[in-house]
Coordinates of C-alpha atoms in Angstrom, one line a residue:
Chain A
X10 CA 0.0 0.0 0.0
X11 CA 1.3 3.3 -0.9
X12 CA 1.7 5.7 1.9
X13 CA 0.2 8.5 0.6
X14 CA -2.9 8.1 -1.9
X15 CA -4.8 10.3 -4.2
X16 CA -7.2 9.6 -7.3
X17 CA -5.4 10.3 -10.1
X18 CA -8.7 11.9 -11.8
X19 CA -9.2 13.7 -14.0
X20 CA -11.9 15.6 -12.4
X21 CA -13.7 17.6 -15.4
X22 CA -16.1 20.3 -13.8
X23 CA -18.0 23.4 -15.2
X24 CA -16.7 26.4 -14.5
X25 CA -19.1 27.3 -10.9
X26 CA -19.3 24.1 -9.6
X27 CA -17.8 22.8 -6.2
X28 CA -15.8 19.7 -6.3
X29 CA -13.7 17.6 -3.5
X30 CA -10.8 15.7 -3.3
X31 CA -9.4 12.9 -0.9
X32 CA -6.2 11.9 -0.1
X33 CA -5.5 9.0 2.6
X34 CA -2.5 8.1 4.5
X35 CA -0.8 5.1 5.9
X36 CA 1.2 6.4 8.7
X37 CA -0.8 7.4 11.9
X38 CA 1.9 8.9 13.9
X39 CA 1.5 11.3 10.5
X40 CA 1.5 15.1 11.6
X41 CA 2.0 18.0 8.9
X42 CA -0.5 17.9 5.6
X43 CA 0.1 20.0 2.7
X44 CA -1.7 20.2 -0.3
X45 CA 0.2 22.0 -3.5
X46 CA -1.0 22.6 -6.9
X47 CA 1.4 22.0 -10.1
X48 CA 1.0 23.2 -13.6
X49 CA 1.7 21.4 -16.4
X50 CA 5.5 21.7 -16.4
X51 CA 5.7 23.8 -13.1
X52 CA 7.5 23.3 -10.1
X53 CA 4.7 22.5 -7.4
X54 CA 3.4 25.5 -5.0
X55 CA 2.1 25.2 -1.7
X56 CA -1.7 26.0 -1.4
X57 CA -2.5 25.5 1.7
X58 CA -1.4 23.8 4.9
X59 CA -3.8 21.5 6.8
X60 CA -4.6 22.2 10.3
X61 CA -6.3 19.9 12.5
X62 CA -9.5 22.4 13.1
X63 CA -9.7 22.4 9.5
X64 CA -9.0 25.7 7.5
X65 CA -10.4 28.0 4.6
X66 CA -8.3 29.8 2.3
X67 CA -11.2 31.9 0.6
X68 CA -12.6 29.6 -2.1
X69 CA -10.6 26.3 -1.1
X70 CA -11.0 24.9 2.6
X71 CA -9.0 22.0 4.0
X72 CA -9.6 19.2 6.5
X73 CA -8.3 17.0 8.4
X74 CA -9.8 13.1 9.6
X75 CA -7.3 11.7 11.6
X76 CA -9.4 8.8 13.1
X77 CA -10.1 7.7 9.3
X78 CA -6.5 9.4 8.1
X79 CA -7.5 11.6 5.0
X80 CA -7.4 14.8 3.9
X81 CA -10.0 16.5 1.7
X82 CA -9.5 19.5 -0.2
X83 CA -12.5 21.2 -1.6
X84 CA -12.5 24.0 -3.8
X85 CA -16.0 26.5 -4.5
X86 CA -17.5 28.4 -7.6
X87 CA -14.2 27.1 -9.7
X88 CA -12.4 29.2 -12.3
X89 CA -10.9 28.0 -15.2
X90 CA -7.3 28.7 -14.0
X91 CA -7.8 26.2 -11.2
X92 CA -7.0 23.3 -13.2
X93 CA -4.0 21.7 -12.2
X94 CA -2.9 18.6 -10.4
X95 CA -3.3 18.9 -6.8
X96 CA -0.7 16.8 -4.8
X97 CA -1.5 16.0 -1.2
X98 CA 2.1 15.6 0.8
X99 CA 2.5 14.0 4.6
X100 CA 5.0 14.7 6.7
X101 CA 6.0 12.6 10.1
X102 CA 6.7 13.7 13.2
X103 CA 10.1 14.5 14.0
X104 CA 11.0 13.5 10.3
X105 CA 12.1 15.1 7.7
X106 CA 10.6 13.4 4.9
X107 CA 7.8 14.8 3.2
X108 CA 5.6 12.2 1.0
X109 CA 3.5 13.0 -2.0
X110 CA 1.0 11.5 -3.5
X111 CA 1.2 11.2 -7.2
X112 CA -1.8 14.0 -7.7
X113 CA -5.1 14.6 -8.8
X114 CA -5.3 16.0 -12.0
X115 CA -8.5 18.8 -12.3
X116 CA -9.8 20.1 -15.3
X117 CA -12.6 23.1 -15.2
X118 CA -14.6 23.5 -18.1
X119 CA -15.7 26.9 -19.8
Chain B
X5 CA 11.6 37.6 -1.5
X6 CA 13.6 36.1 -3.6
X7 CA 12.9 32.2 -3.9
X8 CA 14.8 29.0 -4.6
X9 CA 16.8 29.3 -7.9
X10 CA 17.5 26.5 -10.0
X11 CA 20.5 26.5 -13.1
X12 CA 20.0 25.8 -15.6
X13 CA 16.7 24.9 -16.4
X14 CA 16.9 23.0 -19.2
X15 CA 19.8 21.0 -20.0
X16 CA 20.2 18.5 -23.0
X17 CA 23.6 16.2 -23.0
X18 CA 25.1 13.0 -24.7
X19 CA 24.9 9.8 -22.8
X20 CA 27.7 9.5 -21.0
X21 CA 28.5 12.8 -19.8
X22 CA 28.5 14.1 -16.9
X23 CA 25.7 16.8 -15.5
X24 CA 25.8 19.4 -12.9
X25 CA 22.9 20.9 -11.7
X26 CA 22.8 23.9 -8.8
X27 CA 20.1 24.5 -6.4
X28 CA 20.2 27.8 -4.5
X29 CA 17.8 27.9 -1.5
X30 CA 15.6 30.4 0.0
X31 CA 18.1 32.8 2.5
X32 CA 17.8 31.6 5.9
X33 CA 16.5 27.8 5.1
X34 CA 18.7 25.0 6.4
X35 CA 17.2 22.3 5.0
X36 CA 17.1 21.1 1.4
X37 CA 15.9 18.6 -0.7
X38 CA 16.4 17.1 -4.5
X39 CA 13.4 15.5 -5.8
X40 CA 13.3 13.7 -9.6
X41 CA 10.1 14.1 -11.5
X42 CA 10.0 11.9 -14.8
X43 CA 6.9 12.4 -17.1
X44 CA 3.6 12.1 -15.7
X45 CA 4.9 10.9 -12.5
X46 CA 4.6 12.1 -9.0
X47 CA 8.1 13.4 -7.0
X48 CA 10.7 10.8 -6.3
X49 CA 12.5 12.0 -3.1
X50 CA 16.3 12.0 -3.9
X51 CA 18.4 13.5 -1.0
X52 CA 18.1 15.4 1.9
X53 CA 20.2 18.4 3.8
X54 CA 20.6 20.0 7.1
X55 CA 22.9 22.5 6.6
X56 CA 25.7 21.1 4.8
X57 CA 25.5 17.1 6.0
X58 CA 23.3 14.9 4.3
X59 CA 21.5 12.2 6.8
X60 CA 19.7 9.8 4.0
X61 CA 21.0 9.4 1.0
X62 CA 19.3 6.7 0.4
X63 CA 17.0 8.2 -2.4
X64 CA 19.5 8.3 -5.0
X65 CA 19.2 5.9 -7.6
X66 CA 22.6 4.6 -8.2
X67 CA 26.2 5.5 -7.2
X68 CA 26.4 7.9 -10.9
X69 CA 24.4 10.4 -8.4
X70 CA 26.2 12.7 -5.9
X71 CA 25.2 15.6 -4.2
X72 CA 26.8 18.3 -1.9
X73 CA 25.9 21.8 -0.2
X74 CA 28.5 24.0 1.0
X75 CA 28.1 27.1 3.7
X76 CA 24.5 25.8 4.7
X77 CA 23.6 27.2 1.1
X78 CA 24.2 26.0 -2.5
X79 CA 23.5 22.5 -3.5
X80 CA 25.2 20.5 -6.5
X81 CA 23.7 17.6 -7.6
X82 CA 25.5 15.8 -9.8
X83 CA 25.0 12.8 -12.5
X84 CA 27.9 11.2 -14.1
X85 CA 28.0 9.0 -17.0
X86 CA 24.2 10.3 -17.7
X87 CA 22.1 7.3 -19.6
X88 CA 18.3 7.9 -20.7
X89 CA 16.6 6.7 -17.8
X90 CA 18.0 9.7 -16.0
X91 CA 15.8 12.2 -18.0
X92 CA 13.5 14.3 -16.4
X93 CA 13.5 17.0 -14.3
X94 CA 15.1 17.8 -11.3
X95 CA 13.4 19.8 -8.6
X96 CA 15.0 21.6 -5.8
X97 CA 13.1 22.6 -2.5
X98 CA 14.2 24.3 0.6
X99 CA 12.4 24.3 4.1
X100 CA 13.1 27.1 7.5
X101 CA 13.4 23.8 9.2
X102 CA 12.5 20.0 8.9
X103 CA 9.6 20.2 10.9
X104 CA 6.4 21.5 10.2
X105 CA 7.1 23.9 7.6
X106 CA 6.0 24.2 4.3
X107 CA 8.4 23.1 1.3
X108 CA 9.0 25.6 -1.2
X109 CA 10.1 24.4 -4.8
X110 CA 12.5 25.6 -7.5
X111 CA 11.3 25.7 -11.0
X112 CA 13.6 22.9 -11.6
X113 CA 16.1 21.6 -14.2
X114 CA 14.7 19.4 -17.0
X115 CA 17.1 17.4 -18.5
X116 CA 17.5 15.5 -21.6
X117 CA 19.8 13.1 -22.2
X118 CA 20.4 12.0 -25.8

């Protein structure tokens, strides 16, 4: 089993909608969650961290499960420019190795 | 501020050479990392810094790959006797500290290798 894991998609929305991802991980003594977005041919950039209480970045909010070990990533009204793949990465306590998932690839439709 | 800097960022070369690529951090961050990203692929982990000593190494594919950092800063990785396989490109990421902080990437070097 892989220790981090994301559907690899695609996810094709209209532009408007709302639409969710998962990612599950392995490790329960897991502590830091990231999720970064990567362009086609871009370096990944952080979007957002993931805080336990959960957390809203305007129109993305992230969560935490830790008793089922995901993260979810949801993303409101969606533009065009938010497709991307969106890589969820885990990070152990007292590590320094940060895993990532292999992505979920988003497409919004016009 | 400035970010993390990556040279150069494309680089095509002969099987069989040897490669070079520079990583230069975000001021201030003591911890690096090399990651490998081939086509369509998510980020292999490849090495890892704290300041200038490298505790797992074990990422890197084969003994043709080296890396060092000098003066808690620049990184080298370097590939010699380059074959195909090692195409793709290399991303560079620095973090304050390897705890909970957030990674930040350089735009990478893609590399070709004929």
């Amino acid at each position: 089993r892989k220790e981090v894991e994301q559907d690899p998609g695609p996810f094709n929305v209209p532009e408007g909608a709302t639409v969710a991802f998962n990612c599950t991980y392995s490790n329960s003594a897991s502590q830091s969650f990231f999720w970064y977005r990567q362009d086609c041919r871009k370096e990944p950039k952080l979007l957002m961290s993931v805080y336990s209480s959960g957390n809203e970045d305007g129109r993305f909010t992230a969560q935490l499960n830790r008793a089922s070990q995901y993260i979810s990533l949801l993303i409101r009204d969606s533009k065009l420019s938010d497709s991307a793949t969106y890589l969820c990465v885990v990070k152990g306590a007292g590590t320094y190795k940060y895993i990532f998932g292999t992505g979920t690839r988003l497409k919004v439709l016009a | 501020g400035a970010g993390v800097s990556q040279s150069p960022s494309n680089k095509v070369t002969e099987k069989g050479k040897d490669v070079e690529l520079r990583c230069d951090p975000i001021s201030g961050h003591t911890a690096l990392y090399w990651y490998r990203q081939s086509l369509g692929q998510g980020l292999e982990f490849l090495i890892y810094f704290q300041g200038n000593s490298a505790p797992d190494k074990s990422g890197l594919p084969s003994d043709r790959f080296s890396a060092e950092r000098t003066g808690g800063s620049v990184s080298t990785l370097t590939i010699q006797r380059t074959q195909q396989e090692d195409s793709a490109v290399y991303l560079c990421a620095s973090t304050e500290a390897p705890a909970f902080y957030e990674q930040y990437f350089g735009p990478g070097t893609r590399l070709t290798v004929t």
